[in-house]
Short mmCIF file of C-alpha atoms in Angstrom, two decimals:
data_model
loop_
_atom_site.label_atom_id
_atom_site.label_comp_id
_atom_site.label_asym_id
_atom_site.label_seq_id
_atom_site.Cartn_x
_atom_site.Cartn_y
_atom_site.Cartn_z
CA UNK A 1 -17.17 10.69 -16.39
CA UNK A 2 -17.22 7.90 -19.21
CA UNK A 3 -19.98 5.50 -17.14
CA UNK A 4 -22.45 6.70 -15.23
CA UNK A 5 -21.75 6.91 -11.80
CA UNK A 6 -21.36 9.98 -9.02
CA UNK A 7 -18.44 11.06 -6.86
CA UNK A 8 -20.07 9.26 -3.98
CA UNK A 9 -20.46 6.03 -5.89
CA UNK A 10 -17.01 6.14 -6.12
CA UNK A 11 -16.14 7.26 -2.90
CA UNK A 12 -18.56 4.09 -1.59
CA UNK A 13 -17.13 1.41 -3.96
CA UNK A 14 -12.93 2.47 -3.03
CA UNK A 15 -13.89 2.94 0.81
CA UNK A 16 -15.52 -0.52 0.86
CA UNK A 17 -12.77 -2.01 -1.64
CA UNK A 18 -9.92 -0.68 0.85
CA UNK A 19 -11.52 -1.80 4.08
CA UNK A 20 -12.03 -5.57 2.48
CA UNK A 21 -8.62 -5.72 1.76
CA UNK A 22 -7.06 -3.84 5.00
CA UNK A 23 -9.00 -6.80 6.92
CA UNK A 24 -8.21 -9.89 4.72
CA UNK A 25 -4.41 -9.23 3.90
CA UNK A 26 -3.02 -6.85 6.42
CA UNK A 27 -1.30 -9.67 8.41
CA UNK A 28 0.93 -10.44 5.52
CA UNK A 29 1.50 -6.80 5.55
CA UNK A 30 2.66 -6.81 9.14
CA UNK A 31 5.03 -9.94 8.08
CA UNK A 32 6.63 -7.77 5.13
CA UNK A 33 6.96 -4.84 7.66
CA UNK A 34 9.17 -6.84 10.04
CA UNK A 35 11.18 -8.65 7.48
CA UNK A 36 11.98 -5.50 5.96
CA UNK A 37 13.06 -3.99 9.23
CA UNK A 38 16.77 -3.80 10.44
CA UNK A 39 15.61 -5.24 13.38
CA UNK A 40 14.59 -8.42 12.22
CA UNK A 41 17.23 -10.93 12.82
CA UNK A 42 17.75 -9.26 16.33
CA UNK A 43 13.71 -9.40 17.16
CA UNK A 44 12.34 -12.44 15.17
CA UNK A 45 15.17 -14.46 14.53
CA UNK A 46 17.00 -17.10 17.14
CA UNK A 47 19.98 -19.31 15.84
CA UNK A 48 19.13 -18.10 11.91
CA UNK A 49 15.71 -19.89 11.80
CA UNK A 50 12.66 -17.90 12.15
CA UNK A 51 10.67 -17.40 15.72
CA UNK A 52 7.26 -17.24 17.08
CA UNK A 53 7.44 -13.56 17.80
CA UNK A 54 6.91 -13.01 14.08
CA UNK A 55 3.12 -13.90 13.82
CA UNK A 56 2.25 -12.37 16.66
CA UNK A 57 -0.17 -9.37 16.46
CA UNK A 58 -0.16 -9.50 13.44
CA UNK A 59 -3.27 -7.38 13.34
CA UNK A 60 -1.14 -4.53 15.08
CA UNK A 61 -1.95 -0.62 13.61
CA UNK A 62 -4.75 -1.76 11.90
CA UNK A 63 -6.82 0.79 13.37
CA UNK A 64 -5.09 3.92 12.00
CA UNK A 65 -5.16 1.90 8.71
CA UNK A 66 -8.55 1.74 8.37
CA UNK A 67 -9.34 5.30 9.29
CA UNK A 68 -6.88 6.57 6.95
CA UNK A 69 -7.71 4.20 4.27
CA UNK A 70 -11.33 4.63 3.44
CA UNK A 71 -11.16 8.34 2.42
CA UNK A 72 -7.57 7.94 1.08
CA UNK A 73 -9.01 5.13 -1.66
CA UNK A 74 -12.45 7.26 -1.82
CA UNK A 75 -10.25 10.29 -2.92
CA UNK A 76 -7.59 7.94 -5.45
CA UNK A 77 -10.67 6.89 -7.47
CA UNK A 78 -11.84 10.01 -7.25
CA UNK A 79 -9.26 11.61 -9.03
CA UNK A 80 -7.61 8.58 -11.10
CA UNK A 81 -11.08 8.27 -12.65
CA UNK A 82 -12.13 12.24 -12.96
CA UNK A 83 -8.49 12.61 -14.46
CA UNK A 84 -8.46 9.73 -16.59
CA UNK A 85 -11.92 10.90 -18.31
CA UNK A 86 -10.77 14.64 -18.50
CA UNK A 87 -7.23 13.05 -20.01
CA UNK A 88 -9.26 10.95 -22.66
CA UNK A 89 -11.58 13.91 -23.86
CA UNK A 90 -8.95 16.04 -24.60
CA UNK A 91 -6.43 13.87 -26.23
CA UNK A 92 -6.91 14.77 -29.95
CA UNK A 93 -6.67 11.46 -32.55
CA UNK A 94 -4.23 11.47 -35.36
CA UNK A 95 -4.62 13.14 -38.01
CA UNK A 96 -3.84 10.33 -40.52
CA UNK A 97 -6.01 7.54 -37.61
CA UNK A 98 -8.86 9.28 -36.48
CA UNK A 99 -9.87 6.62 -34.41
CA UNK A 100 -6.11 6.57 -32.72
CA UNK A 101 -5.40 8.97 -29.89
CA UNK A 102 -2.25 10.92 -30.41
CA UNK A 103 -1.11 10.06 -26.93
CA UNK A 104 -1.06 6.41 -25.90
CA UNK A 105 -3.61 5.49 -23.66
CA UNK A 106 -1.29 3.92 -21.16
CA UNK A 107 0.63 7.20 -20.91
CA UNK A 108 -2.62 8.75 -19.73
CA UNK A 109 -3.72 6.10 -17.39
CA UNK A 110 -0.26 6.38 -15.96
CA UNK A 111 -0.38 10.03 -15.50
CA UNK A 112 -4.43 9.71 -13.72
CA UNK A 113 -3.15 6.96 -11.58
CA UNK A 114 0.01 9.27 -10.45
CA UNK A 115 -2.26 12.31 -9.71
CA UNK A 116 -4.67 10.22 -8.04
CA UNK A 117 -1.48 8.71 -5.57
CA UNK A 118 -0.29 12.45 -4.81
CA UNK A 119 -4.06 13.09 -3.25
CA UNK A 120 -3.83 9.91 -1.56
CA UNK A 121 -0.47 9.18 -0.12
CA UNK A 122 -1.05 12.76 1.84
CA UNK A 123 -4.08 11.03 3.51
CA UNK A 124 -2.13 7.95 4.00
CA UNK A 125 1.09 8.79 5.39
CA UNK A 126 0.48 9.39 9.11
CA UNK A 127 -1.75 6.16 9.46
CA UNK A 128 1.20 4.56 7.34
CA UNK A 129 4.06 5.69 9.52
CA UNK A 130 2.10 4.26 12.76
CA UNK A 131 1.10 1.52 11.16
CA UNK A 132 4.52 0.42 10.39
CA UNK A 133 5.82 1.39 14.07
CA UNK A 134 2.90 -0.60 15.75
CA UNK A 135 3.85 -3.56 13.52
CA UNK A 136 7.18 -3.78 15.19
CA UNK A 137 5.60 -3.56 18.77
CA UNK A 138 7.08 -6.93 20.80
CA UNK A 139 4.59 -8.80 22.59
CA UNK A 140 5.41 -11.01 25.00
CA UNK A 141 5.60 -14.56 24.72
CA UNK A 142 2.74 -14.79 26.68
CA UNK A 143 0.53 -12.69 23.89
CA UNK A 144 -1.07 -14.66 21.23
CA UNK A 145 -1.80 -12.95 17.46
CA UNK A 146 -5.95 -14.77 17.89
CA UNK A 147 -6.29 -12.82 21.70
CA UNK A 148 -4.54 -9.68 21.20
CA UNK A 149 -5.08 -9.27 17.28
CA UNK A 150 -7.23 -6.13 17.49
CA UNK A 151 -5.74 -4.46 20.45
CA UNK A 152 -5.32 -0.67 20.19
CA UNK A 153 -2.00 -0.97 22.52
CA UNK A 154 0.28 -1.14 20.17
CA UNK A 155 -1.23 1.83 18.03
CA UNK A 156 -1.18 3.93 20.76
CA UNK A 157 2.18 2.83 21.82
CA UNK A 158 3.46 3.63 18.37
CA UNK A 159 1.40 7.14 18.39
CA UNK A 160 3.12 8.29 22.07
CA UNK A 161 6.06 8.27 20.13
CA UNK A 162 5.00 11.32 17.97
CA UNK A 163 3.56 13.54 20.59
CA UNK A 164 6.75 15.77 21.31
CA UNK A 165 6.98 15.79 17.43
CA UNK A 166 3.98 14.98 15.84
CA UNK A 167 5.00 16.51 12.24
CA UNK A 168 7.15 13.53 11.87
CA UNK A 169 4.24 11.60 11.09
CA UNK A 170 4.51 13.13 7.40
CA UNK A 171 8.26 12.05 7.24
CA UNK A 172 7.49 9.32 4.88
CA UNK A 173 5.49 11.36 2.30
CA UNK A 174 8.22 11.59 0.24
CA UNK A 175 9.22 7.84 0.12
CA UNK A 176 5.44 6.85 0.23
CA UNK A 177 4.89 8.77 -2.87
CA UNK A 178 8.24 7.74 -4.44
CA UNK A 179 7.37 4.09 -4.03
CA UNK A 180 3.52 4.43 -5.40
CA UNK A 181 4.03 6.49 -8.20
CA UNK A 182 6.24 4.37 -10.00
CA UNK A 183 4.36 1.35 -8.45
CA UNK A 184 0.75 2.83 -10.02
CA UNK A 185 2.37 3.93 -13.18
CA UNK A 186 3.62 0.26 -13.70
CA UNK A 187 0.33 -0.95 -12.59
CA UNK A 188 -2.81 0.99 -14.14
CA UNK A 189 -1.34 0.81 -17.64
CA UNK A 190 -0.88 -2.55 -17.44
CA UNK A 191 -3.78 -3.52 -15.82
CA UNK A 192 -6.01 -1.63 -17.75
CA UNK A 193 -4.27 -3.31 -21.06
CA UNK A 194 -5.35 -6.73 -19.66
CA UNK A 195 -8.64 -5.84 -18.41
CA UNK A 196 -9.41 -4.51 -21.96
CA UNK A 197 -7.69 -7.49 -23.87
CA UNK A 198 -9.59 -10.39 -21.61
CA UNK A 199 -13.12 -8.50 -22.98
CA UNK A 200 -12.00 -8.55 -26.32
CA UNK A 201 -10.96 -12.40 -26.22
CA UNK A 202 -14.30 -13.27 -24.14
CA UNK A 203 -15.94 -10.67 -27.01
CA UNK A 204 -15.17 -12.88 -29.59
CA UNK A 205 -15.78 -16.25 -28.54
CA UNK A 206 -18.98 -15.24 -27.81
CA UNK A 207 -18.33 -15.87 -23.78
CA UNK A 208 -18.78 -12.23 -22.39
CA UNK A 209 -21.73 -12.71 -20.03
CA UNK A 210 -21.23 -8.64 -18.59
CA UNK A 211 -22.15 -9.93 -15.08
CA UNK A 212 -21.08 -8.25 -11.89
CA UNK A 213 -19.30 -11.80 -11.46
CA UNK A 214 -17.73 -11.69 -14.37
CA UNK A 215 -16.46 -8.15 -13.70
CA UNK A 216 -14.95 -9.15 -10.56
CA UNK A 217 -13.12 -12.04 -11.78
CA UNK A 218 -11.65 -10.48 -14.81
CA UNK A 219 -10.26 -7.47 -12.72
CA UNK A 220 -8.99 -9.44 -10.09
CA UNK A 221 -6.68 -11.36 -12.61
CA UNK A 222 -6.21 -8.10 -14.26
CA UNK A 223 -4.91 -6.25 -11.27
CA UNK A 224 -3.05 -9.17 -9.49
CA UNK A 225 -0.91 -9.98 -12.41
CA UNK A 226 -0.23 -6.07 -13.19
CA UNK A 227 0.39 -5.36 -9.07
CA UNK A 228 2.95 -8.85 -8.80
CA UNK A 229 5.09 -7.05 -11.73
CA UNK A 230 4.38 -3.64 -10.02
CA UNK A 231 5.22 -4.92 -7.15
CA UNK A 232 8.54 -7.23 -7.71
CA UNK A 233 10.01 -4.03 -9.40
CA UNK A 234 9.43 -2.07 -6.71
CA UNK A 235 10.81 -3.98 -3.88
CA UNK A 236 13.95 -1.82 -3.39
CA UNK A 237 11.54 1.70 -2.65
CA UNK A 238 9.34 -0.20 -0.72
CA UNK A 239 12.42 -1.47 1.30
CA UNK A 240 13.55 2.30 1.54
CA UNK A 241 10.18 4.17 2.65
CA UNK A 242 9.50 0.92 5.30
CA UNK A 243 13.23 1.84 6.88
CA UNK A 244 12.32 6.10 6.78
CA UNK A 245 9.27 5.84 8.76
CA UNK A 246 11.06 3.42 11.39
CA UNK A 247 13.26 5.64 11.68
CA UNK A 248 11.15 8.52 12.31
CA UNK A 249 9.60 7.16 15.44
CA UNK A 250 13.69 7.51 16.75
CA UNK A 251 13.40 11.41 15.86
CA UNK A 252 10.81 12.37 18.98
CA UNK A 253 13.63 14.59 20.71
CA UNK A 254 15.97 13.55 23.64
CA UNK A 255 13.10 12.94 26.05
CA UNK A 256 12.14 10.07 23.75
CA UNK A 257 15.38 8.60 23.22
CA UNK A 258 15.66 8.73 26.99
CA UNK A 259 12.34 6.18 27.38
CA UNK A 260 13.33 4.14 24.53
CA UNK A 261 16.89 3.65 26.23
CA UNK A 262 15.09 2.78 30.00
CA UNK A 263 12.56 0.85 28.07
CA UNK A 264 15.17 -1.77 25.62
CA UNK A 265 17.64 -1.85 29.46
CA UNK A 266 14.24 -3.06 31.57
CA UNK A 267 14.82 -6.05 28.46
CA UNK A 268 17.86 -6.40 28.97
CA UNK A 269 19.41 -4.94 25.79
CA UNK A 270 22.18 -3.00 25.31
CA UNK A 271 20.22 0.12 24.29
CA UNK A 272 22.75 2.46 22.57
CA UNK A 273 24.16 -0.07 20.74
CA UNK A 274 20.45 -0.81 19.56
CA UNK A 275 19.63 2.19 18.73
CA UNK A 276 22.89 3.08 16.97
CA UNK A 277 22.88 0.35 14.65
CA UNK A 278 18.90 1.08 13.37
CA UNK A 279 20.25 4.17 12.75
CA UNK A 280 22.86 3.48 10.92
CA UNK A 281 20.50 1.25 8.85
CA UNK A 282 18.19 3.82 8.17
CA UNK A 283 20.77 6.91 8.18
CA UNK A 284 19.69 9.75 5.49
CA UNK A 285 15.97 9.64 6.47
CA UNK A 286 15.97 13.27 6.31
CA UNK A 287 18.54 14.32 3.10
CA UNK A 288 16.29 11.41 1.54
CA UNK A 289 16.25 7.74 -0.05
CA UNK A 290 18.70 7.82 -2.17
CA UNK A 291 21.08 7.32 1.21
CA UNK A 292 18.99 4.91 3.08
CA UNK A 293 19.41 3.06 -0.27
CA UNK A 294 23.14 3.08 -0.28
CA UNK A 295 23.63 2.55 3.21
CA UNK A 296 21.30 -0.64 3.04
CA UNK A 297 23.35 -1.79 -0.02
CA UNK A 298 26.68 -0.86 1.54
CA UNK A 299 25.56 -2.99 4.47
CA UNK A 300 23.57 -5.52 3.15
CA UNK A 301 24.27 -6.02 -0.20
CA UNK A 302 21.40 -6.18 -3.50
CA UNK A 303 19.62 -8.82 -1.25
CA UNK A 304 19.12 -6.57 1.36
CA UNK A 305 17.00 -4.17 -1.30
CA UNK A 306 14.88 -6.93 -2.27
CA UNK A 307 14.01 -8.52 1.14
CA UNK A 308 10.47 -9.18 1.45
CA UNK A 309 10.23 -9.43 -2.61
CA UNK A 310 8.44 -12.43 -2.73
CA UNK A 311 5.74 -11.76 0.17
CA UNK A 312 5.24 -8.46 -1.50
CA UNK A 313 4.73 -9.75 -4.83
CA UNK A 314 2.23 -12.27 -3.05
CA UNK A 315 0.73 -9.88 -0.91
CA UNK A 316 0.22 -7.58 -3.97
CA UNK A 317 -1.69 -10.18 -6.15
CA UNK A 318 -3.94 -10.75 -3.60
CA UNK A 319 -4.27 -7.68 -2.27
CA UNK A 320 -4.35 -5.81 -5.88
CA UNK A 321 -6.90 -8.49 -7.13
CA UNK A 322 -9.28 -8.03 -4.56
CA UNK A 323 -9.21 -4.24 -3.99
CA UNK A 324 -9.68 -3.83 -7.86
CA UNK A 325 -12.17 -6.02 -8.39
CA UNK A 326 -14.14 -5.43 -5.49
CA UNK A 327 -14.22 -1.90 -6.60
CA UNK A 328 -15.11 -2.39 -9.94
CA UNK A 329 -18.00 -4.79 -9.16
CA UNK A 330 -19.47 -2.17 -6.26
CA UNK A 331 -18.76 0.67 -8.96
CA UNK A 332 -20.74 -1.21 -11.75
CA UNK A 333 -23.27 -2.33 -9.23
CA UNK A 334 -24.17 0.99 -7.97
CA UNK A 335 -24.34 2.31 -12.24
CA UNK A 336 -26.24 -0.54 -12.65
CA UNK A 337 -28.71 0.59 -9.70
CA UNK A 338 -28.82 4.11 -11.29
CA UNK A 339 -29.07 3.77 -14.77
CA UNK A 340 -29.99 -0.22 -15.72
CA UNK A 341 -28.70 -2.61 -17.71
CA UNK A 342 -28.64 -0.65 -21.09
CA UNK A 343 -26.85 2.23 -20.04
CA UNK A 344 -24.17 0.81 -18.71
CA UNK A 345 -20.76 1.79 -19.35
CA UNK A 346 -18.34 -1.40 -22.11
CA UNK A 347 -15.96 -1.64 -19.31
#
C-alpha cells in the first residue's frame, strides 16, 4: 500500500470506525427504516400527525448490526484501499503529462470503492435484512425506547421469521449492492477530491498542522458533504432495497403467513388485508427493483421514492463524517505507532 500500514491496521481502524457509528446514529437509522416502510401511516401515524410508537426501540436489530458490521467495514477498507493502490501503480501517465495519469483518479477511486462494496454488502446483507425487520417490531405502549433499547427480542423476533427459509436472508443482496455502488461511486471520488483540495488550501496558507486532529476534522467534512450528495441522489434505491427486505420476512412459507395472520387478528387487524396491501407495495421483490420502483411510483407518486430524503441525507453526514474520519485518524494513528512521524504517508 501507499502509507504504511498492515491489513490488520486496517481491519482495526474500519471495525472500530463502524461500531462508533452503529452506536451513535443507528436510531436515526431505525426512524428512516419506518418512514420508508409501507406500513408507516398504518403503524406510526394517528389522524396524519406523527405518534409515539415511532421512537420507540429505536435501538431495535442493533445486535446483528454490529456483528455483521465490524468485519464487513474491516474487509471494505481492505479492499477499497489494496485496490485503490494496485489501481494507482498501474495506471500509466500521459505520454505528453508525465506527471498526469491517463485515467482520472476519481474513475479509479470509484472503481476501488465499488469492489470494496461487492466484498462487503455479502457480509452485510443478512444482519441488514434483520435489522430492518426488527426495526419495524411494535412495542407496546407500555415499552419505552431508554428501558427496552438494547433488547435482543425484537432481533430474534425478526430472525424466527427466516428459520423455515433462512436463504431469504440474502434477498436483498441485489438491492443492497445496487444502492451502495452507485452511493460509493458518488461518494469516494468526491470525497477524496475534497479531502485532497482542503490540504492543498491549508498547504498554502501555511495552516496544515498534520495532527491526528486535524485529520479527523478534515475527513469528517470531507465525507459528510460527499455522503449528503451521495446520499440525496440515492434516496429512490434506498427506498427500493428498504421495501425488498420487508418483504422478504412475508416469504417464510405458508406456516409463517399462518402466525403472522393469528398474530395481526390477536391486534385486532384485519390481517389479509394487511398483508395484501405490503405486498402490493413491495410486489417484484423477486423479478427485482425495477418493479418495486414502479409499483411505489404507481402508488405513491415521485414523493413516495424520496421519502426519508432528508433524514437520510442527515443521517449520512453524520454518519459518513464520523465513520471516515474516525477511520482515518485510527489508520494514521496506528502508521504513526509503526513507522513515526517522518514516514508517514501526505494524506
Amino acid at each position: 500500500m501507499s502509507f504504511n500500514n498492515t491489513n490488520t491496521d486496517i481491519l482495526i481502524a474500519g471495525a472500530f470506525a463502524a461500531f462508533t457509528v452503529d452506536f451513535l446514529v443507528y436510531p436515526l437509522d431505525t426512524i428512516k427504516t419506518r418512514i420508508q416502510s409501507p406500513d408507516y401511516r398504518r403503524l406510526y401515524t394517528t389522524n396524519g400527525a406523527v405518534n409515539r410508537s415511532l421512537f420507540r426501540g429505536l435501538y431495535q436489530g442493533i445486535g446483528s448490526v454490529i456483528l455483521a458490521t465490524l468485519p464487513s467495514s474491516g474487509a471494505f477498507f481492505t479492499t477499497y484501499e489494496s485496490t485503490k493502490t494496485f489501481l494507482h501503480t498501474i495506471n500509466p501517465s500521459l505520454p505528453s503529462s508525465p506527471t498526469t495519469p491517463l485515467i482520472p483518479l476519481p474513475i479509479l477511486h470509484a472503481a476501488a470503492s465499488s469492489t470494496g462494496e461487492l466484498v462487503s454488502c455479502f457480509i452485510l446483507t443478512p444482519a441488514e435484512v434483520l435489522k430492518q425487520n426488527a426495526q419495524m417490531v411494535v412495542r407496546g405502549s407500555s415499552s419505552s425506547s431508554t428501558t427496552h433499547a438494547f433488547d435482543g427480542h425484537a432481533t430474534r423476533q425478526a430472525f424466527n421469521k427466516f428459520r423455515n427459509n433462512p436463504s431469504q436472508l440474502w434477498r436483498g443482496y441485489t438491492a443492497l449492492v445496487a444502492r451502495n455502488l452507485p452511493f460509493t461511486a458518488m461518494q469516494f471520488p468526491l470525497f477524496e477530491f475534497l479531502r485532497t483540495e482542503i490540504y492543498r488550501f491549508r498547504e498554502g496558507k501555511g495552516s496544515r498542522s498534520g495532527t491526528l486532529l486535524e485529520t479527523g476534522i478534515v475527513t469528517a467534512i470531507s465525507a459528510g458533504s460527499a455522503g449528503t450528495l451521495a446520499a440525496v441522489a440515492t434516496t429512490p434505491i434506498d427506498v427500493v432495497k428498504t421495501r425488498i427486505m420487508l418483504a422478504a420476512a412475508g416469504d417464510g412459507g405458508e406456516g409463517q403467513r399462518e402466525k403472522v395472520i393469528k398474530e395481526m387478528q390477536a391486534q385486532g387487524k384485519d390481517a389479509k388485508a394487511e398483508i395484501e396491501k405490503a405486498q402490493r407495495a413491495a410486489r417484484g421483490g423477486r423479478a427485482g427493483g425495477v418493479a418495486v420502483g414502479k409499483e411505489i411510483l404507481r402508488t405513491e407518486g415521485v414523493k413516495g421514492l424520496f421519502r426519508g430524503g432528508a433524514l437520510r441525507g442527515a443521517w449520512t453526514a453524520l454518519g459518513s463524517g464520523l465513520y471516515l474520519g474516525v477511520y482515518e485518524s485510527g489508520r494514521r494513528f496506528l502508521e504513526k505507532r509503526r513507522v513515526g512521524d517522518e514516514g508517514l504517508s501526505p494524506y
